[in-house]
Amino acid sequence: MNLKHILWPDVSEKEWNNWQWQLKNRLSGKEGLKRLGKTLGADVTGPLKAIKTYKWAATPYYLSLIKSKDVLRDPVGKQVIPSPKETEAPSLPLASSDPLREKEYSPIKGLIHRYRDRVVILATSLCASYCRHCNRKRQWARPECITISREALGEIRDYLLLKPHVREVLVSGGDPLLLPLEKLEFILEALRTISTIKVLRLGTRVPVTLPMRVTDELCRLLKRHRPIWINTHFNHPNEITKETKSAIERMQLAGIPVSNQSVLLRGVNDDYDILRSLFCNLQEIMVRPYYLFQCDMVKGTSHFWVPLEMGIEIMERMWAHVGGMCVPNFVVDLPDGGGKVRLLPSHLLESDGKEAVFSTFEKRLIKVRLSHA
Ligand code: SF4
């Protein structure tokens, strides 16, 4: 199935590769879902119910990555087409709209300060496509495209000037790469005037859902404000296309390293072979698989949750059989604002201070005399 040819048969290549055309032609809301349902002959009653609570929009490009007619079973479709399960009651008792307690850790508007040495700035509420597993779904109720004001940014700057131990700022959202370039430049410039801020990071899903947004002009802007790291969010090998490869390459040529944070999602990537292929393919395009997150217990996402043991089992196989550069840290962002913890297998079985017993990746036991004993 090629949704591009079905839904946009007359689009020229020039239009398709233009990010503004992509944003203007997003499918969204009731009308968009009905159009999709009619095209695929699918019943969208459930998705229509879900968008009364959680909004919906998707770029033509990202929708074109859906290959199965049964969109809610497709690994890309599942991430972007609303599911009636988002509003089903069973998920609610365990879930919270803000399990990481970001609101509590927000000393001033638009800023989250959870860890001592780094902060997050929520620069915009706009995203190219709304990921159904997003952990900031609570923000979707806000009008689209709220961007941080100059006044709010000024207050953030004043706050950071009083916190010299903060050395890194993650500009997130929403998606900061959808900001008008003047606004993005203004934010990065303001941060660069704080001498204690050494590193900037941008959290963006644009390379995955709207890769044509990564224009030469945007790359030049990023280059001017290095050191900048991009953290993006690929979840499935089907998301790595010639368009994404070329967007990533443009950023790399501008001297911007790109790493990836995936989320473990039921029915999307909760499978060893899929994740192995995703991580190896990312390494091939020089994107470092950095984190694999256990899906946060966010309201409206319980249909994506994977048992923790399953994630550990997949990752143990990965640690044993795949080169370390391809293996991300498996991480749980603990509910109740507990912060991130890494889940690592322990190969040290016992140690009495003189000798230690290790289990190899092939489960062979090796006794080691400790040098200091
Ligand atoms: S792009 Fe990021 S912030 Fe936007 S919906 Fe997806 S996960 Fe959430």
GROMACS .gro file of C-alpha atoms and ligand atoms in nm:
model
  381
    1MET     CA    1   0.000   0.000   0.000
    2ASN     CA    2   0.132   0.346  -0.087
    3LEU     CA    3  -0.070   0.609   0.097
    4LYS     CA    4   0.117   0.889  -0.080
    5HIS     CA    5  -0.019   0.779  -0.418
    6ILE     CA    6  -0.364   0.705  -0.277
    7LEU     CA    7  -0.419   1.024  -0.076
    8TRP     CA    8  -0.208   1.278  -0.262
    9PRO     CA    9  -0.195   1.145  -0.621
   10ASP     CA   10  -0.129   1.486  -0.776
   11VAL     CA   11   0.142   1.617  -0.547
   12SER     CA   12   0.466   1.708  -0.721
   13GLU     CA   13   0.802   1.592  -0.581
   14LYS     CA   14   0.887   1.956  -0.515
   15GLU     CA   15   0.575   2.004  -0.302
   16TRP     CA   16   0.623   1.670  -0.124
   17ASN     CA   17   0.976   1.767  -0.028
   18ASN     CA   18   0.869   2.105   0.102
   19TRP     CA   19   0.818   2.100   0.478
   20GLN     CA   20   0.566   2.384   0.467
   21TRP     CA   21   0.354   2.191   0.216
   22GLN     CA   22   0.377   1.891   0.448
   23LEU     CA   23   0.259   2.092   0.750
   24LYS     CA   24  -0.019   2.260   0.554
   25ASN     CA   25  -0.145   1.927   0.425
   26ARG     CA   26  -0.137   1.736   0.752
   27LEU     CA   27  -0.437   1.518   0.812
   28SER     CA   28  -0.591   1.625   1.139
   29GLY     CA   29  -0.905   1.622   1.350
   30LYS     CA   30  -1.234   1.457   1.255
   31GLU     CA   31  -1.209   1.546   0.888
   32GLY     CA   32  -0.864   1.398   0.851
   33LEU     CA   33  -0.963   1.072   1.019
   34LYS     CA   34  -1.278   1.041   0.813
   35ARG     CA   35  -1.078   1.097   0.495
   36LEU     CA   36  -0.829   0.829   0.598
   37GLY     CA   37  -1.110   0.587   0.692
   38LYS     CA   38  -1.291   0.643   0.364
   39THR     CA   39  -0.972   0.592   0.164
   40LEU     CA   40  -0.885   0.269   0.343
   41GLY     CA   41  -1.243   0.146   0.384
   42ALA     CA   42  -1.173   0.138   0.758
   43ASP     CA   43  -1.407   0.202   1.048
   44VAL     CA   44  -1.276   0.508   1.234
   45THR     CA   45  -1.546   0.524   1.502
   46GLY     CA   46  -1.291   0.432   1.774
   47PRO     CA   47  -1.025   0.682   1.662
   48LEU     CA   48  -1.293   0.953   1.636
   49LYS     CA   49  -1.388   0.887   1.998
   50ALA     CA   50  -1.022   0.905   2.106
   51ILE     CA   51  -0.963   1.248   1.953
   52LYS     CA   52  -1.232   1.400   2.172
   53THR     CA   53  -0.970   1.364   2.449
   54TYR     CA   54  -0.638   1.361   2.264
   55LYS     CA   55  -0.588   1.560   1.948
   56TRP     CA   56  -0.463   1.419   1.623
   57ALA     CA   57  -0.251   1.540   1.332
   58ALA     CA   58  -0.001   1.366   1.105
   59THR     CA   59   0.218   1.474   0.815
   60PRO     CA   60   0.155   1.317   0.473
   61TYR     CA   61   0.519   1.201   0.479
   62TYR     CA   62   0.486   1.012   0.808
   63LEU     CA   63   0.151   0.865   0.706
   64SER     CA   64   0.312   0.743   0.383
   65LEU     CA   65   0.532   0.512   0.593
   66ILE     CA   66   0.223   0.307   0.688
   67LYS     CA   67   0.239  -0.005   0.476
   68SER     CA   68  -0.047  -0.214   0.612
   69LYS     CA   69  -0.414  -0.150   0.533
   70ASP     CA   70  -0.490  -0.243   0.892
   71VAL     CA   71  -0.341   0.084   1.013
   72LEU     CA   72  -0.378   0.011   1.382
   73ARG     CA   73  -0.158  -0.296   1.342
   74ASP     CA   74   0.109  -0.122   1.137
   75PRO     CA   75   0.419  -0.020   1.341
   76VAL     CA   76   0.399   0.338   1.212
   77GLY     CA   77   0.016   0.347   1.206
   78LYS     CA   78   0.007   0.236   1.568
   79GLN     CA   79   0.226   0.528   1.669
   80VAL     CA   80   0.024   0.793   1.490
   81ILE     CA   81  -0.338   0.681   1.441
   82PRO     CA   82  -0.552   0.735   1.753
   83SER     CA   83  -0.671   0.417   1.921
   84PRO     CA   84  -0.998   0.384   2.111
   85LYS     CA   85  -0.785   0.226   2.385
   86GLU     CA   86  -0.647   0.572   2.468
   87THR     CA   87  -0.967   0.658   2.650
   88GLU     CA   88  -1.056   0.316   2.787
   89ALA     CA   89  -1.105   0.305   3.165
   90PRO     CA   90  -0.873   0.012   3.261
   91SER     CA   91  -0.562   0.217   3.194
   92LEU     CA   92  -0.662   0.496   3.426
   93PRO     CA   93  -0.605   0.371   3.783
   94LEU     CA   94  -0.235   0.310   3.722
   95ALA     CA   95  -0.168   0.598   3.490
   96SER     CA   96  -0.118   0.966   3.550
   97SER     CA   97  -0.117   1.257   3.308
   98ASP     CA   98   0.221   1.363   3.451
   99PRO     CA   99   0.396   1.059   3.604
  100LEU     CA  100   0.736   1.227   3.592
  101ARG     CA  101   0.590   1.514   3.796
  102GLU     CA  102   0.724   1.767   3.547
  103LYS     CA  103   0.479   2.029   3.673
  104GLU     CA  104   0.616   1.995   4.024
  105TYR     CA  105   0.973   2.032   3.900
  106SER     CA  106   0.890   2.347   3.709
  107PRO     CA  107   1.014   2.642   3.915
  108ILE     CA  108   0.914   2.889   3.642
  109LYS     CA  109   0.698   2.877   3.332
  110GLY     CA  110   0.843   2.673   3.046
  111LEU     CA  111   1.130   2.522   3.248
  112ILE     CA  112   1.172   2.181   3.411
  113HIS     CA  113   1.457   2.143   3.658
  114ARG     CA  114   1.468   1.782   3.780
  115TYR     CA  115   1.842   1.706   3.783
  116ARG     CA  116   2.107   1.934   3.932
  117ASP     CA  117   2.325   1.987   3.623
  118ARG     CA  118   2.066   2.015   3.347
  119VAL     CA  119   1.726   2.164   3.267
  120VAL     CA  120   1.457   2.128   3.001
  121ILE     CA  121   1.293   2.420   2.823
  122LEU     CA  122   0.949   2.359   2.674
  123ALA     CA  123   0.982   2.586   2.372
  124THR     CA  124   0.663   2.511   2.179
  125SER     CA  125   0.355   2.294   2.193
  126LEU     CA  126   0.356   2.221   1.819
  127CYS     CA  127   0.455   1.878   1.682
  128ALA     CA  128   0.457   1.767   1.319
  129SER     CA  129   0.269   1.448   1.407
  130TYR     CA  130   0.125   1.361   1.746
  131CYS     CA  131   0.274   1.036   1.875
  132ARG     CA  132   0.009   0.836   2.058
  133HIS     CA  133   0.261   0.724   2.322
  134CYS     CA  134   0.382   1.079   2.400
  135ASN     CA  135   0.459   1.143   2.766
  136ARG     CA  136   0.348   1.506   2.738
  137LYS     CA  137  -0.002   1.427   2.612
  138ARG     CA  138  -0.130   1.651   2.890
  139GLN     CA  139  -0.003   1.951   2.693
  140TRP     CA  140  -0.206   1.867   2.386
  141ALA     CA  141  -0.510   2.039   2.534
  142ARG     CA  142  -0.326   2.369   2.491
  143PRO     CA  143  -0.389   2.558   2.169
  144GLU     CA  144  -0.156   2.440   1.898
  145CYS     CA  145   0.164   2.629   1.837
  146ILE     CA  146   0.207   2.807   2.168
  147THR     CA  147   0.568   2.914   2.159
  148ILE     CA  148   0.767   3.040   2.450
  149SER     CA  149   0.747   3.418   2.482
  150ARG     CA  150   1.047   3.649   2.498
  151GLU     CA  151   0.945   3.744   2.853
  152ALA     CA  152   0.931   3.381   2.966
  153LEU     CA  153   1.267   3.317   2.805
  154GLY     CA  154   1.407   3.622   2.985
  155GLU     CA  155   1.289   3.477   3.318
  156ILE     CA  156   1.446   3.142   3.233
  157ARG     CA  157   1.772   3.318   3.153
  158ASP     CA  158   1.762   3.504   3.486
  159TYR     CA  159   1.696   3.174   3.665
  160LEU     CA  160   1.989   3.002   3.492
  161LEU     CA  161   2.222   3.290   3.572
  162LEU     CA  162   2.158   3.213   3.939
  163LYS     CA  163   2.226   2.841   3.892
  164PRO     CA  164   2.588   2.811   3.773
  165HIS     CA  165   2.585   2.432   3.836
  166VAL     CA  166   2.346   2.389   3.541
  167ARG     CA  167   2.572   2.315   3.245
  168GLU     CA  168   2.333   2.166   2.991
  169VAL     CA  169   1.998   2.276   2.849
  170LEU     CA  170   1.763   2.048   2.659
  171VAL     CA  171   1.533   2.249   2.434
  172SER     CA  172   1.221   2.039   2.389
  173GLY     CA  173   0.846   2.082   2.350
  174GLY     CA  174   0.656   1.988   2.140
  175ASP     CA  175   0.916   1.999   1.871
  176PRO     CA  176   1.164   2.291   1.878
  177LEU     CA  177   1.268   2.235   1.515
  178LEU     CA  178   0.920   2.354   1.412
  179LEU     CA  179   0.982   2.697   1.558
  180PRO     CA  180   1.030   2.982   1.312
  181LEU     CA  181   1.404   3.013   1.258
  182GLU     CA  182   1.420   3.364   1.409
  183LYS     CA  183   1.258   3.230   1.726
  184LEU     CA  184   1.488   2.931   1.746
  185GLU     CA  185   1.788   3.156   1.687
  186PHE     CA  186   1.666   3.391   1.960
  187ILE     CA  187   1.639   3.104   2.210
  188LEU     CA  188   1.979   2.955   2.126
  189GLU     CA  189   2.146   3.297   2.131
  190ALA     CA  190   1.994   3.379   2.471
  191LEU     CA  191   2.125   3.052   2.611
  192ARG     CA  192   2.467   3.103   2.458
  193THR     CA  193   2.507   3.430   2.650
  194ILE     CA  194   2.510   3.233   2.979
  195SER     CA  195   2.872   3.138   3.030
  196THR     CA  196   2.792   2.847   3.263
  197ILE     CA  197   2.579   2.673   2.999
  198LYS     CA  198   2.826   2.460   2.810
  199VAL     CA  199   2.609   2.232   2.599
  200LEU     CA  200   2.274   2.261   2.423
  201ARG     CA  201   2.059   1.966   2.327
  202LEU     CA  202   1.752   1.967   2.108
  203GLY     CA  203   1.488   1.696   2.147
  204THR     CA  204   1.311   1.656   1.814
  205ARG     CA  205   1.113   1.403   1.614
  206VAL     CA  206   1.137   1.613   1.299
  207PRO     CA  207   1.402   1.385   1.137
  208VAL     CA  208   1.148   1.101   1.168
  209THR     CA  209   0.813   1.264   1.094
  210LEU     CA  210   0.910   1.565   0.879
  211PRO     CA  211   1.270   1.517   0.757
  212MET     CA  212   1.230   1.784   0.486
  213ARG     CA  213   1.226   2.041   0.768
  214VAL     CA  214   1.600   1.985   0.808
  215THR     CA  215   1.692   2.248   0.550
  216ASP     CA  216   2.039   2.386   0.482
  217GLU     CA  217   1.928   2.711   0.644
  218LEU     CA  218   1.827   2.530   0.963
  219CYS     CA  219   2.157   2.340   0.964
  220ARG     CA  220   2.353   2.664   0.925
  221LEU     CA  221   2.166   2.807   1.225
  222LEU     CA  222   2.243   2.500   1.437
  223LYS     CA  223   2.606   2.511   1.332
  224ARG     CA  224   2.636   2.869   1.457
  225HIS     CA  225   2.541   2.760   1.808
  226ARG     CA  226   2.750   2.449   1.855
  227PRO     CA  227   2.813   2.250   2.070
  228ILE     CA  228   2.461   2.126   2.002
  229TRP     CA  229   2.348   1.767   2.021
  230ILE     CA  230   2.033   1.643   1.855
  231ASN     CA  231   1.833   1.372   2.030
  232THR     CA  232   1.580   1.221   1.798
  233HIS     CA  233   1.325   0.944   1.834
  234PHE     CA  234   1.314   0.652   1.588
  235ASN     CA  235   1.113   0.354   1.712
  236HIS     CA  236   1.101   0.118   1.415
  237PRO     CA  237   1.327   0.032   1.117
  238ASN     CA  238   1.046   0.134   0.876
  239GLU     CA  239   1.108   0.493   0.987
  240ILE     CA  240   1.460   0.494   0.841
  241THR     CA  241   1.413   0.606   0.482
  242LYS     CA  242   1.616   0.787   0.218
  243GLU     CA  243   1.457   1.113   0.337
  244THR     CA  244   1.552   1.057   0.702
  245LYS     CA  245   1.903   0.946   0.606
  246SER     CA  246   1.957   1.260   0.408
  247ALA     CA  247   1.817   1.485   0.686
  248ILE     CA  248   2.050   1.321   0.938
  249GLU     CA  249   2.344   1.357   0.701
  250ARG     CA  250   2.276   1.729   0.654
  251MET     CA  251   2.291   1.779   1.030
  252GLN     CA  252   2.605   1.569   1.063
  253LEU     CA  253   2.776   1.765   0.786
  254ALA     CA  254   2.699   2.078   0.987
  255GLY     CA  255   2.888   1.920   1.277
  256ILE     CA  256   2.581   1.825   1.481
  257PRO     CA  257   2.597   1.476   1.634
  258VAL     CA  258   2.265   1.290   1.639
  259SER     CA  259   2.164   1.030   1.893
  260ASN     CA  260   1.841   0.841   1.937
  261GLN     CA  261   1.596   0.771   2.216
  262SER     CA  262   1.347   0.495   2.140
  263VAL     CA  263   1.048   0.393   2.347
  264LEU     CA  264   0.963   0.026   2.394
  265LEU     CA  265   0.610  -0.001   2.255
  266ARG     CA  266   0.379  -0.299   2.247
  267GLY     CA  267   0.297  -0.405   1.892
  268VAL     CA  268   0.554  -0.163   1.747
  269ASN     CA  269   0.900  -0.277   1.857
  270ASP     CA  270   0.862  -0.522   2.148
  271ASP     CA  271   1.064  -0.780   1.960
  272TYR     CA  272   1.434  -0.863   1.960
  273ASP     CA  273   1.475  -0.879   1.579
  274ILE     CA  274   1.294  -0.549   1.522
  275LEU     CA  275   1.498  -0.365   1.783
  276ARG     CA  276   1.824  -0.522   1.669
  277SER     CA  277   1.752  -0.414   1.316
  278LEU     CA  278   1.652  -0.062   1.433
  279PHE     CA  279   1.967  -0.013   1.641
  280CYS     CA  280   2.202  -0.156   1.375
  281ASN     CA  281   2.039   0.052   1.101
  282LEU     CA  282   2.077   0.361   1.316
  283GLN     CA  283   2.444   0.287   1.367
  284GLU     CA  284   2.481   0.255   0.988
  285ILE     CA  285   2.354   0.612   0.946
  286MET     CA  286   2.584   0.720   1.232
  287VAL     CA  287   2.303   0.784   1.480
  288ARG     CA  288   2.401   0.654   1.822
  289PRO     CA  289   2.125   0.445   1.986
  290TYR     CA  290   2.140   0.616   2.322
  291TYR     CA  291   1.833   0.520   2.528
  292LEU     CA  292   1.557   0.264   2.505
  293PHE     CA  293   1.287   0.386   2.741
  294GLN     CA  294   1.030   0.175   2.915
  295CYS     CA  295   0.704   0.351   2.814
  296ASP     CA  296   0.608   0.599   3.086
  297MET     CA  297   0.283   0.529   3.271
  298VAL     CA  298   0.106   0.819   3.106
  299LYS     CA  299  -0.272   0.830   3.089
  300GLY     CA  300  -0.393   0.721   2.746
  301THR     CA  301  -0.090   0.506   2.663
  302SER     CA  302  -0.147   0.182   2.857
  303HIS     CA  303  -0.206  -0.015   2.535
  304PHE     CA  304   0.165   0.045   2.458
  305TRP     CA  305   0.303  -0.078   2.789
  306VAL     CA  306   0.536  -0.378   2.771
  307PRO     CA  307   0.610  -0.588   3.083
  308LEU     CA  308   0.943  -0.483   3.227
  309GLU     CA  309   1.073  -0.842   3.227
  310MET     CA  310   1.019  -0.861   2.854
  311GLY     CA  311   1.225  -0.548   2.793
  312ILE     CA  312   1.503  -0.685   3.014
  313GLU     CA  313   1.499  -1.018   2.829
  314ILE     CA  314   1.524  -0.845   2.490
  315MET     CA  315   1.807  -0.623   2.612
  316GLU     CA  316   1.999  -0.912   2.770
  317ARG     CA  317   1.998  -1.084   2.430
  318MET     CA  318   2.107  -0.758   2.272
  319TRP     CA  319   2.395  -0.709   2.517
  320ALA     CA  320   2.508  -1.067   2.446
  321HIS     CA  321   2.494  -1.066   2.067
  322VAL     CA  322   2.513  -0.712   1.929
  323GLY     CA  323   2.813  -0.478   1.925
  324GLY     CA  324   2.812  -0.227   2.210
  325MET     CA  325   2.785   0.079   1.982
  326CYS     CA  326   2.442  -0.046   1.873
  327VAL     CA  327   2.309  -0.113   2.222
  328PRO     CA  328   2.133   0.171   2.404
  329ASN     CA  329   2.088   0.201   2.777
  330PHE     CA  330   1.758   0.048   2.881
  331VAL     CA  331   1.603   0.304   3.112
  332VAL     CA  332   1.295   0.348   3.327
  333ASP     CA  333   1.192   0.701   3.413
  334LEU     CA  334   1.040   0.616   3.749
  335PRO     CA  335   0.687   0.732   3.823
  336ASP     CA  336   0.627   0.975   4.104
  337GLY     CA  337   0.909   1.190   3.969
  338GLY     CA  338   1.169   0.931   4.078
  339GLY     CA  339   1.402   1.010   3.787
  340LYS     CA  340   1.578   0.782   3.538
  341VAL     CA  341   1.739   0.451   3.634
  342ARG     CA  342   1.935   0.222   3.400
  343LEU     CA  343   1.861  -0.147   3.392
  344LEU     CA  344   2.181  -0.345   3.336
  345PRO     CA  345   2.243  -0.719   3.365
  346SER     CA  346   2.490  -0.808   3.638
  347HIS     CA  347   2.759  -1.055   3.530
  348LEU     CA  348   2.933  -1.052   3.866
  349LEU     CA  349   2.780  -1.350   4.047
  350GLU     CA  350   2.985  -1.346   4.365
  351SER     CA  351   3.297  -1.195   4.516
  352ASP     CA  352   3.462  -1.252   4.854
  353GLY     CA  353   3.722  -0.982   4.804
  354LYS     CA  354   3.987  -1.237   4.693
  355GLU     CA  355   3.809  -1.405   4.408
  356ALA     CA  356   3.513  -1.313   4.192
  357VAL     CA  357   3.290  -1.533   3.979
  358PHE     CA  358   3.159  -1.389   3.654
  359SER     CA  359   2.907  -1.528   3.409
  360THR     CA  360   3.003  -1.463   3.043
  361PHE     CA  361   2.753  -1.351   2.781
  362GLU     CA  362   2.733  -1.723   2.686
  363LYS     CA  363   2.651  -1.812   3.048
  364ARG     CA  364   2.993  -1.972   3.112
  365LEU     CA  365   3.132  -1.920   3.461
  366ILE     CA  366   3.478  -1.766   3.498
  367LYS     CA  367   3.662  -1.732   3.828
  368VAL     CA  368   3.895  -1.435   3.854
  369ARG     CA  369   4.162  -1.380   4.121
  370LEU     CA  370   4.136  -1.016   4.223
  371SER     CA  371   4.466  -0.837   4.171
  372HIS     CA  372   4.457  -0.647   4.500
  373ALA     CA  373   4.391  -0.965   4.711
  374SF4     S1  374   0.711   1.460   1.868
  374SF4    FE1  375   0.772   1.430   2.083
  374SF4     S2  376   0.656   1.583   2.197
  374SF4    FE2  377   0.560   1.562   1.995
  374SF4     S3  378   0.399   1.410   2.021
  374SF4    FE3  379   0.581   1.301   1.953
  374SF4     S4  380   0.681   1.234   2.142
  374SF4    FE4  381   0.536   1.395   2.200
   0.00000   0.00000   0.00000
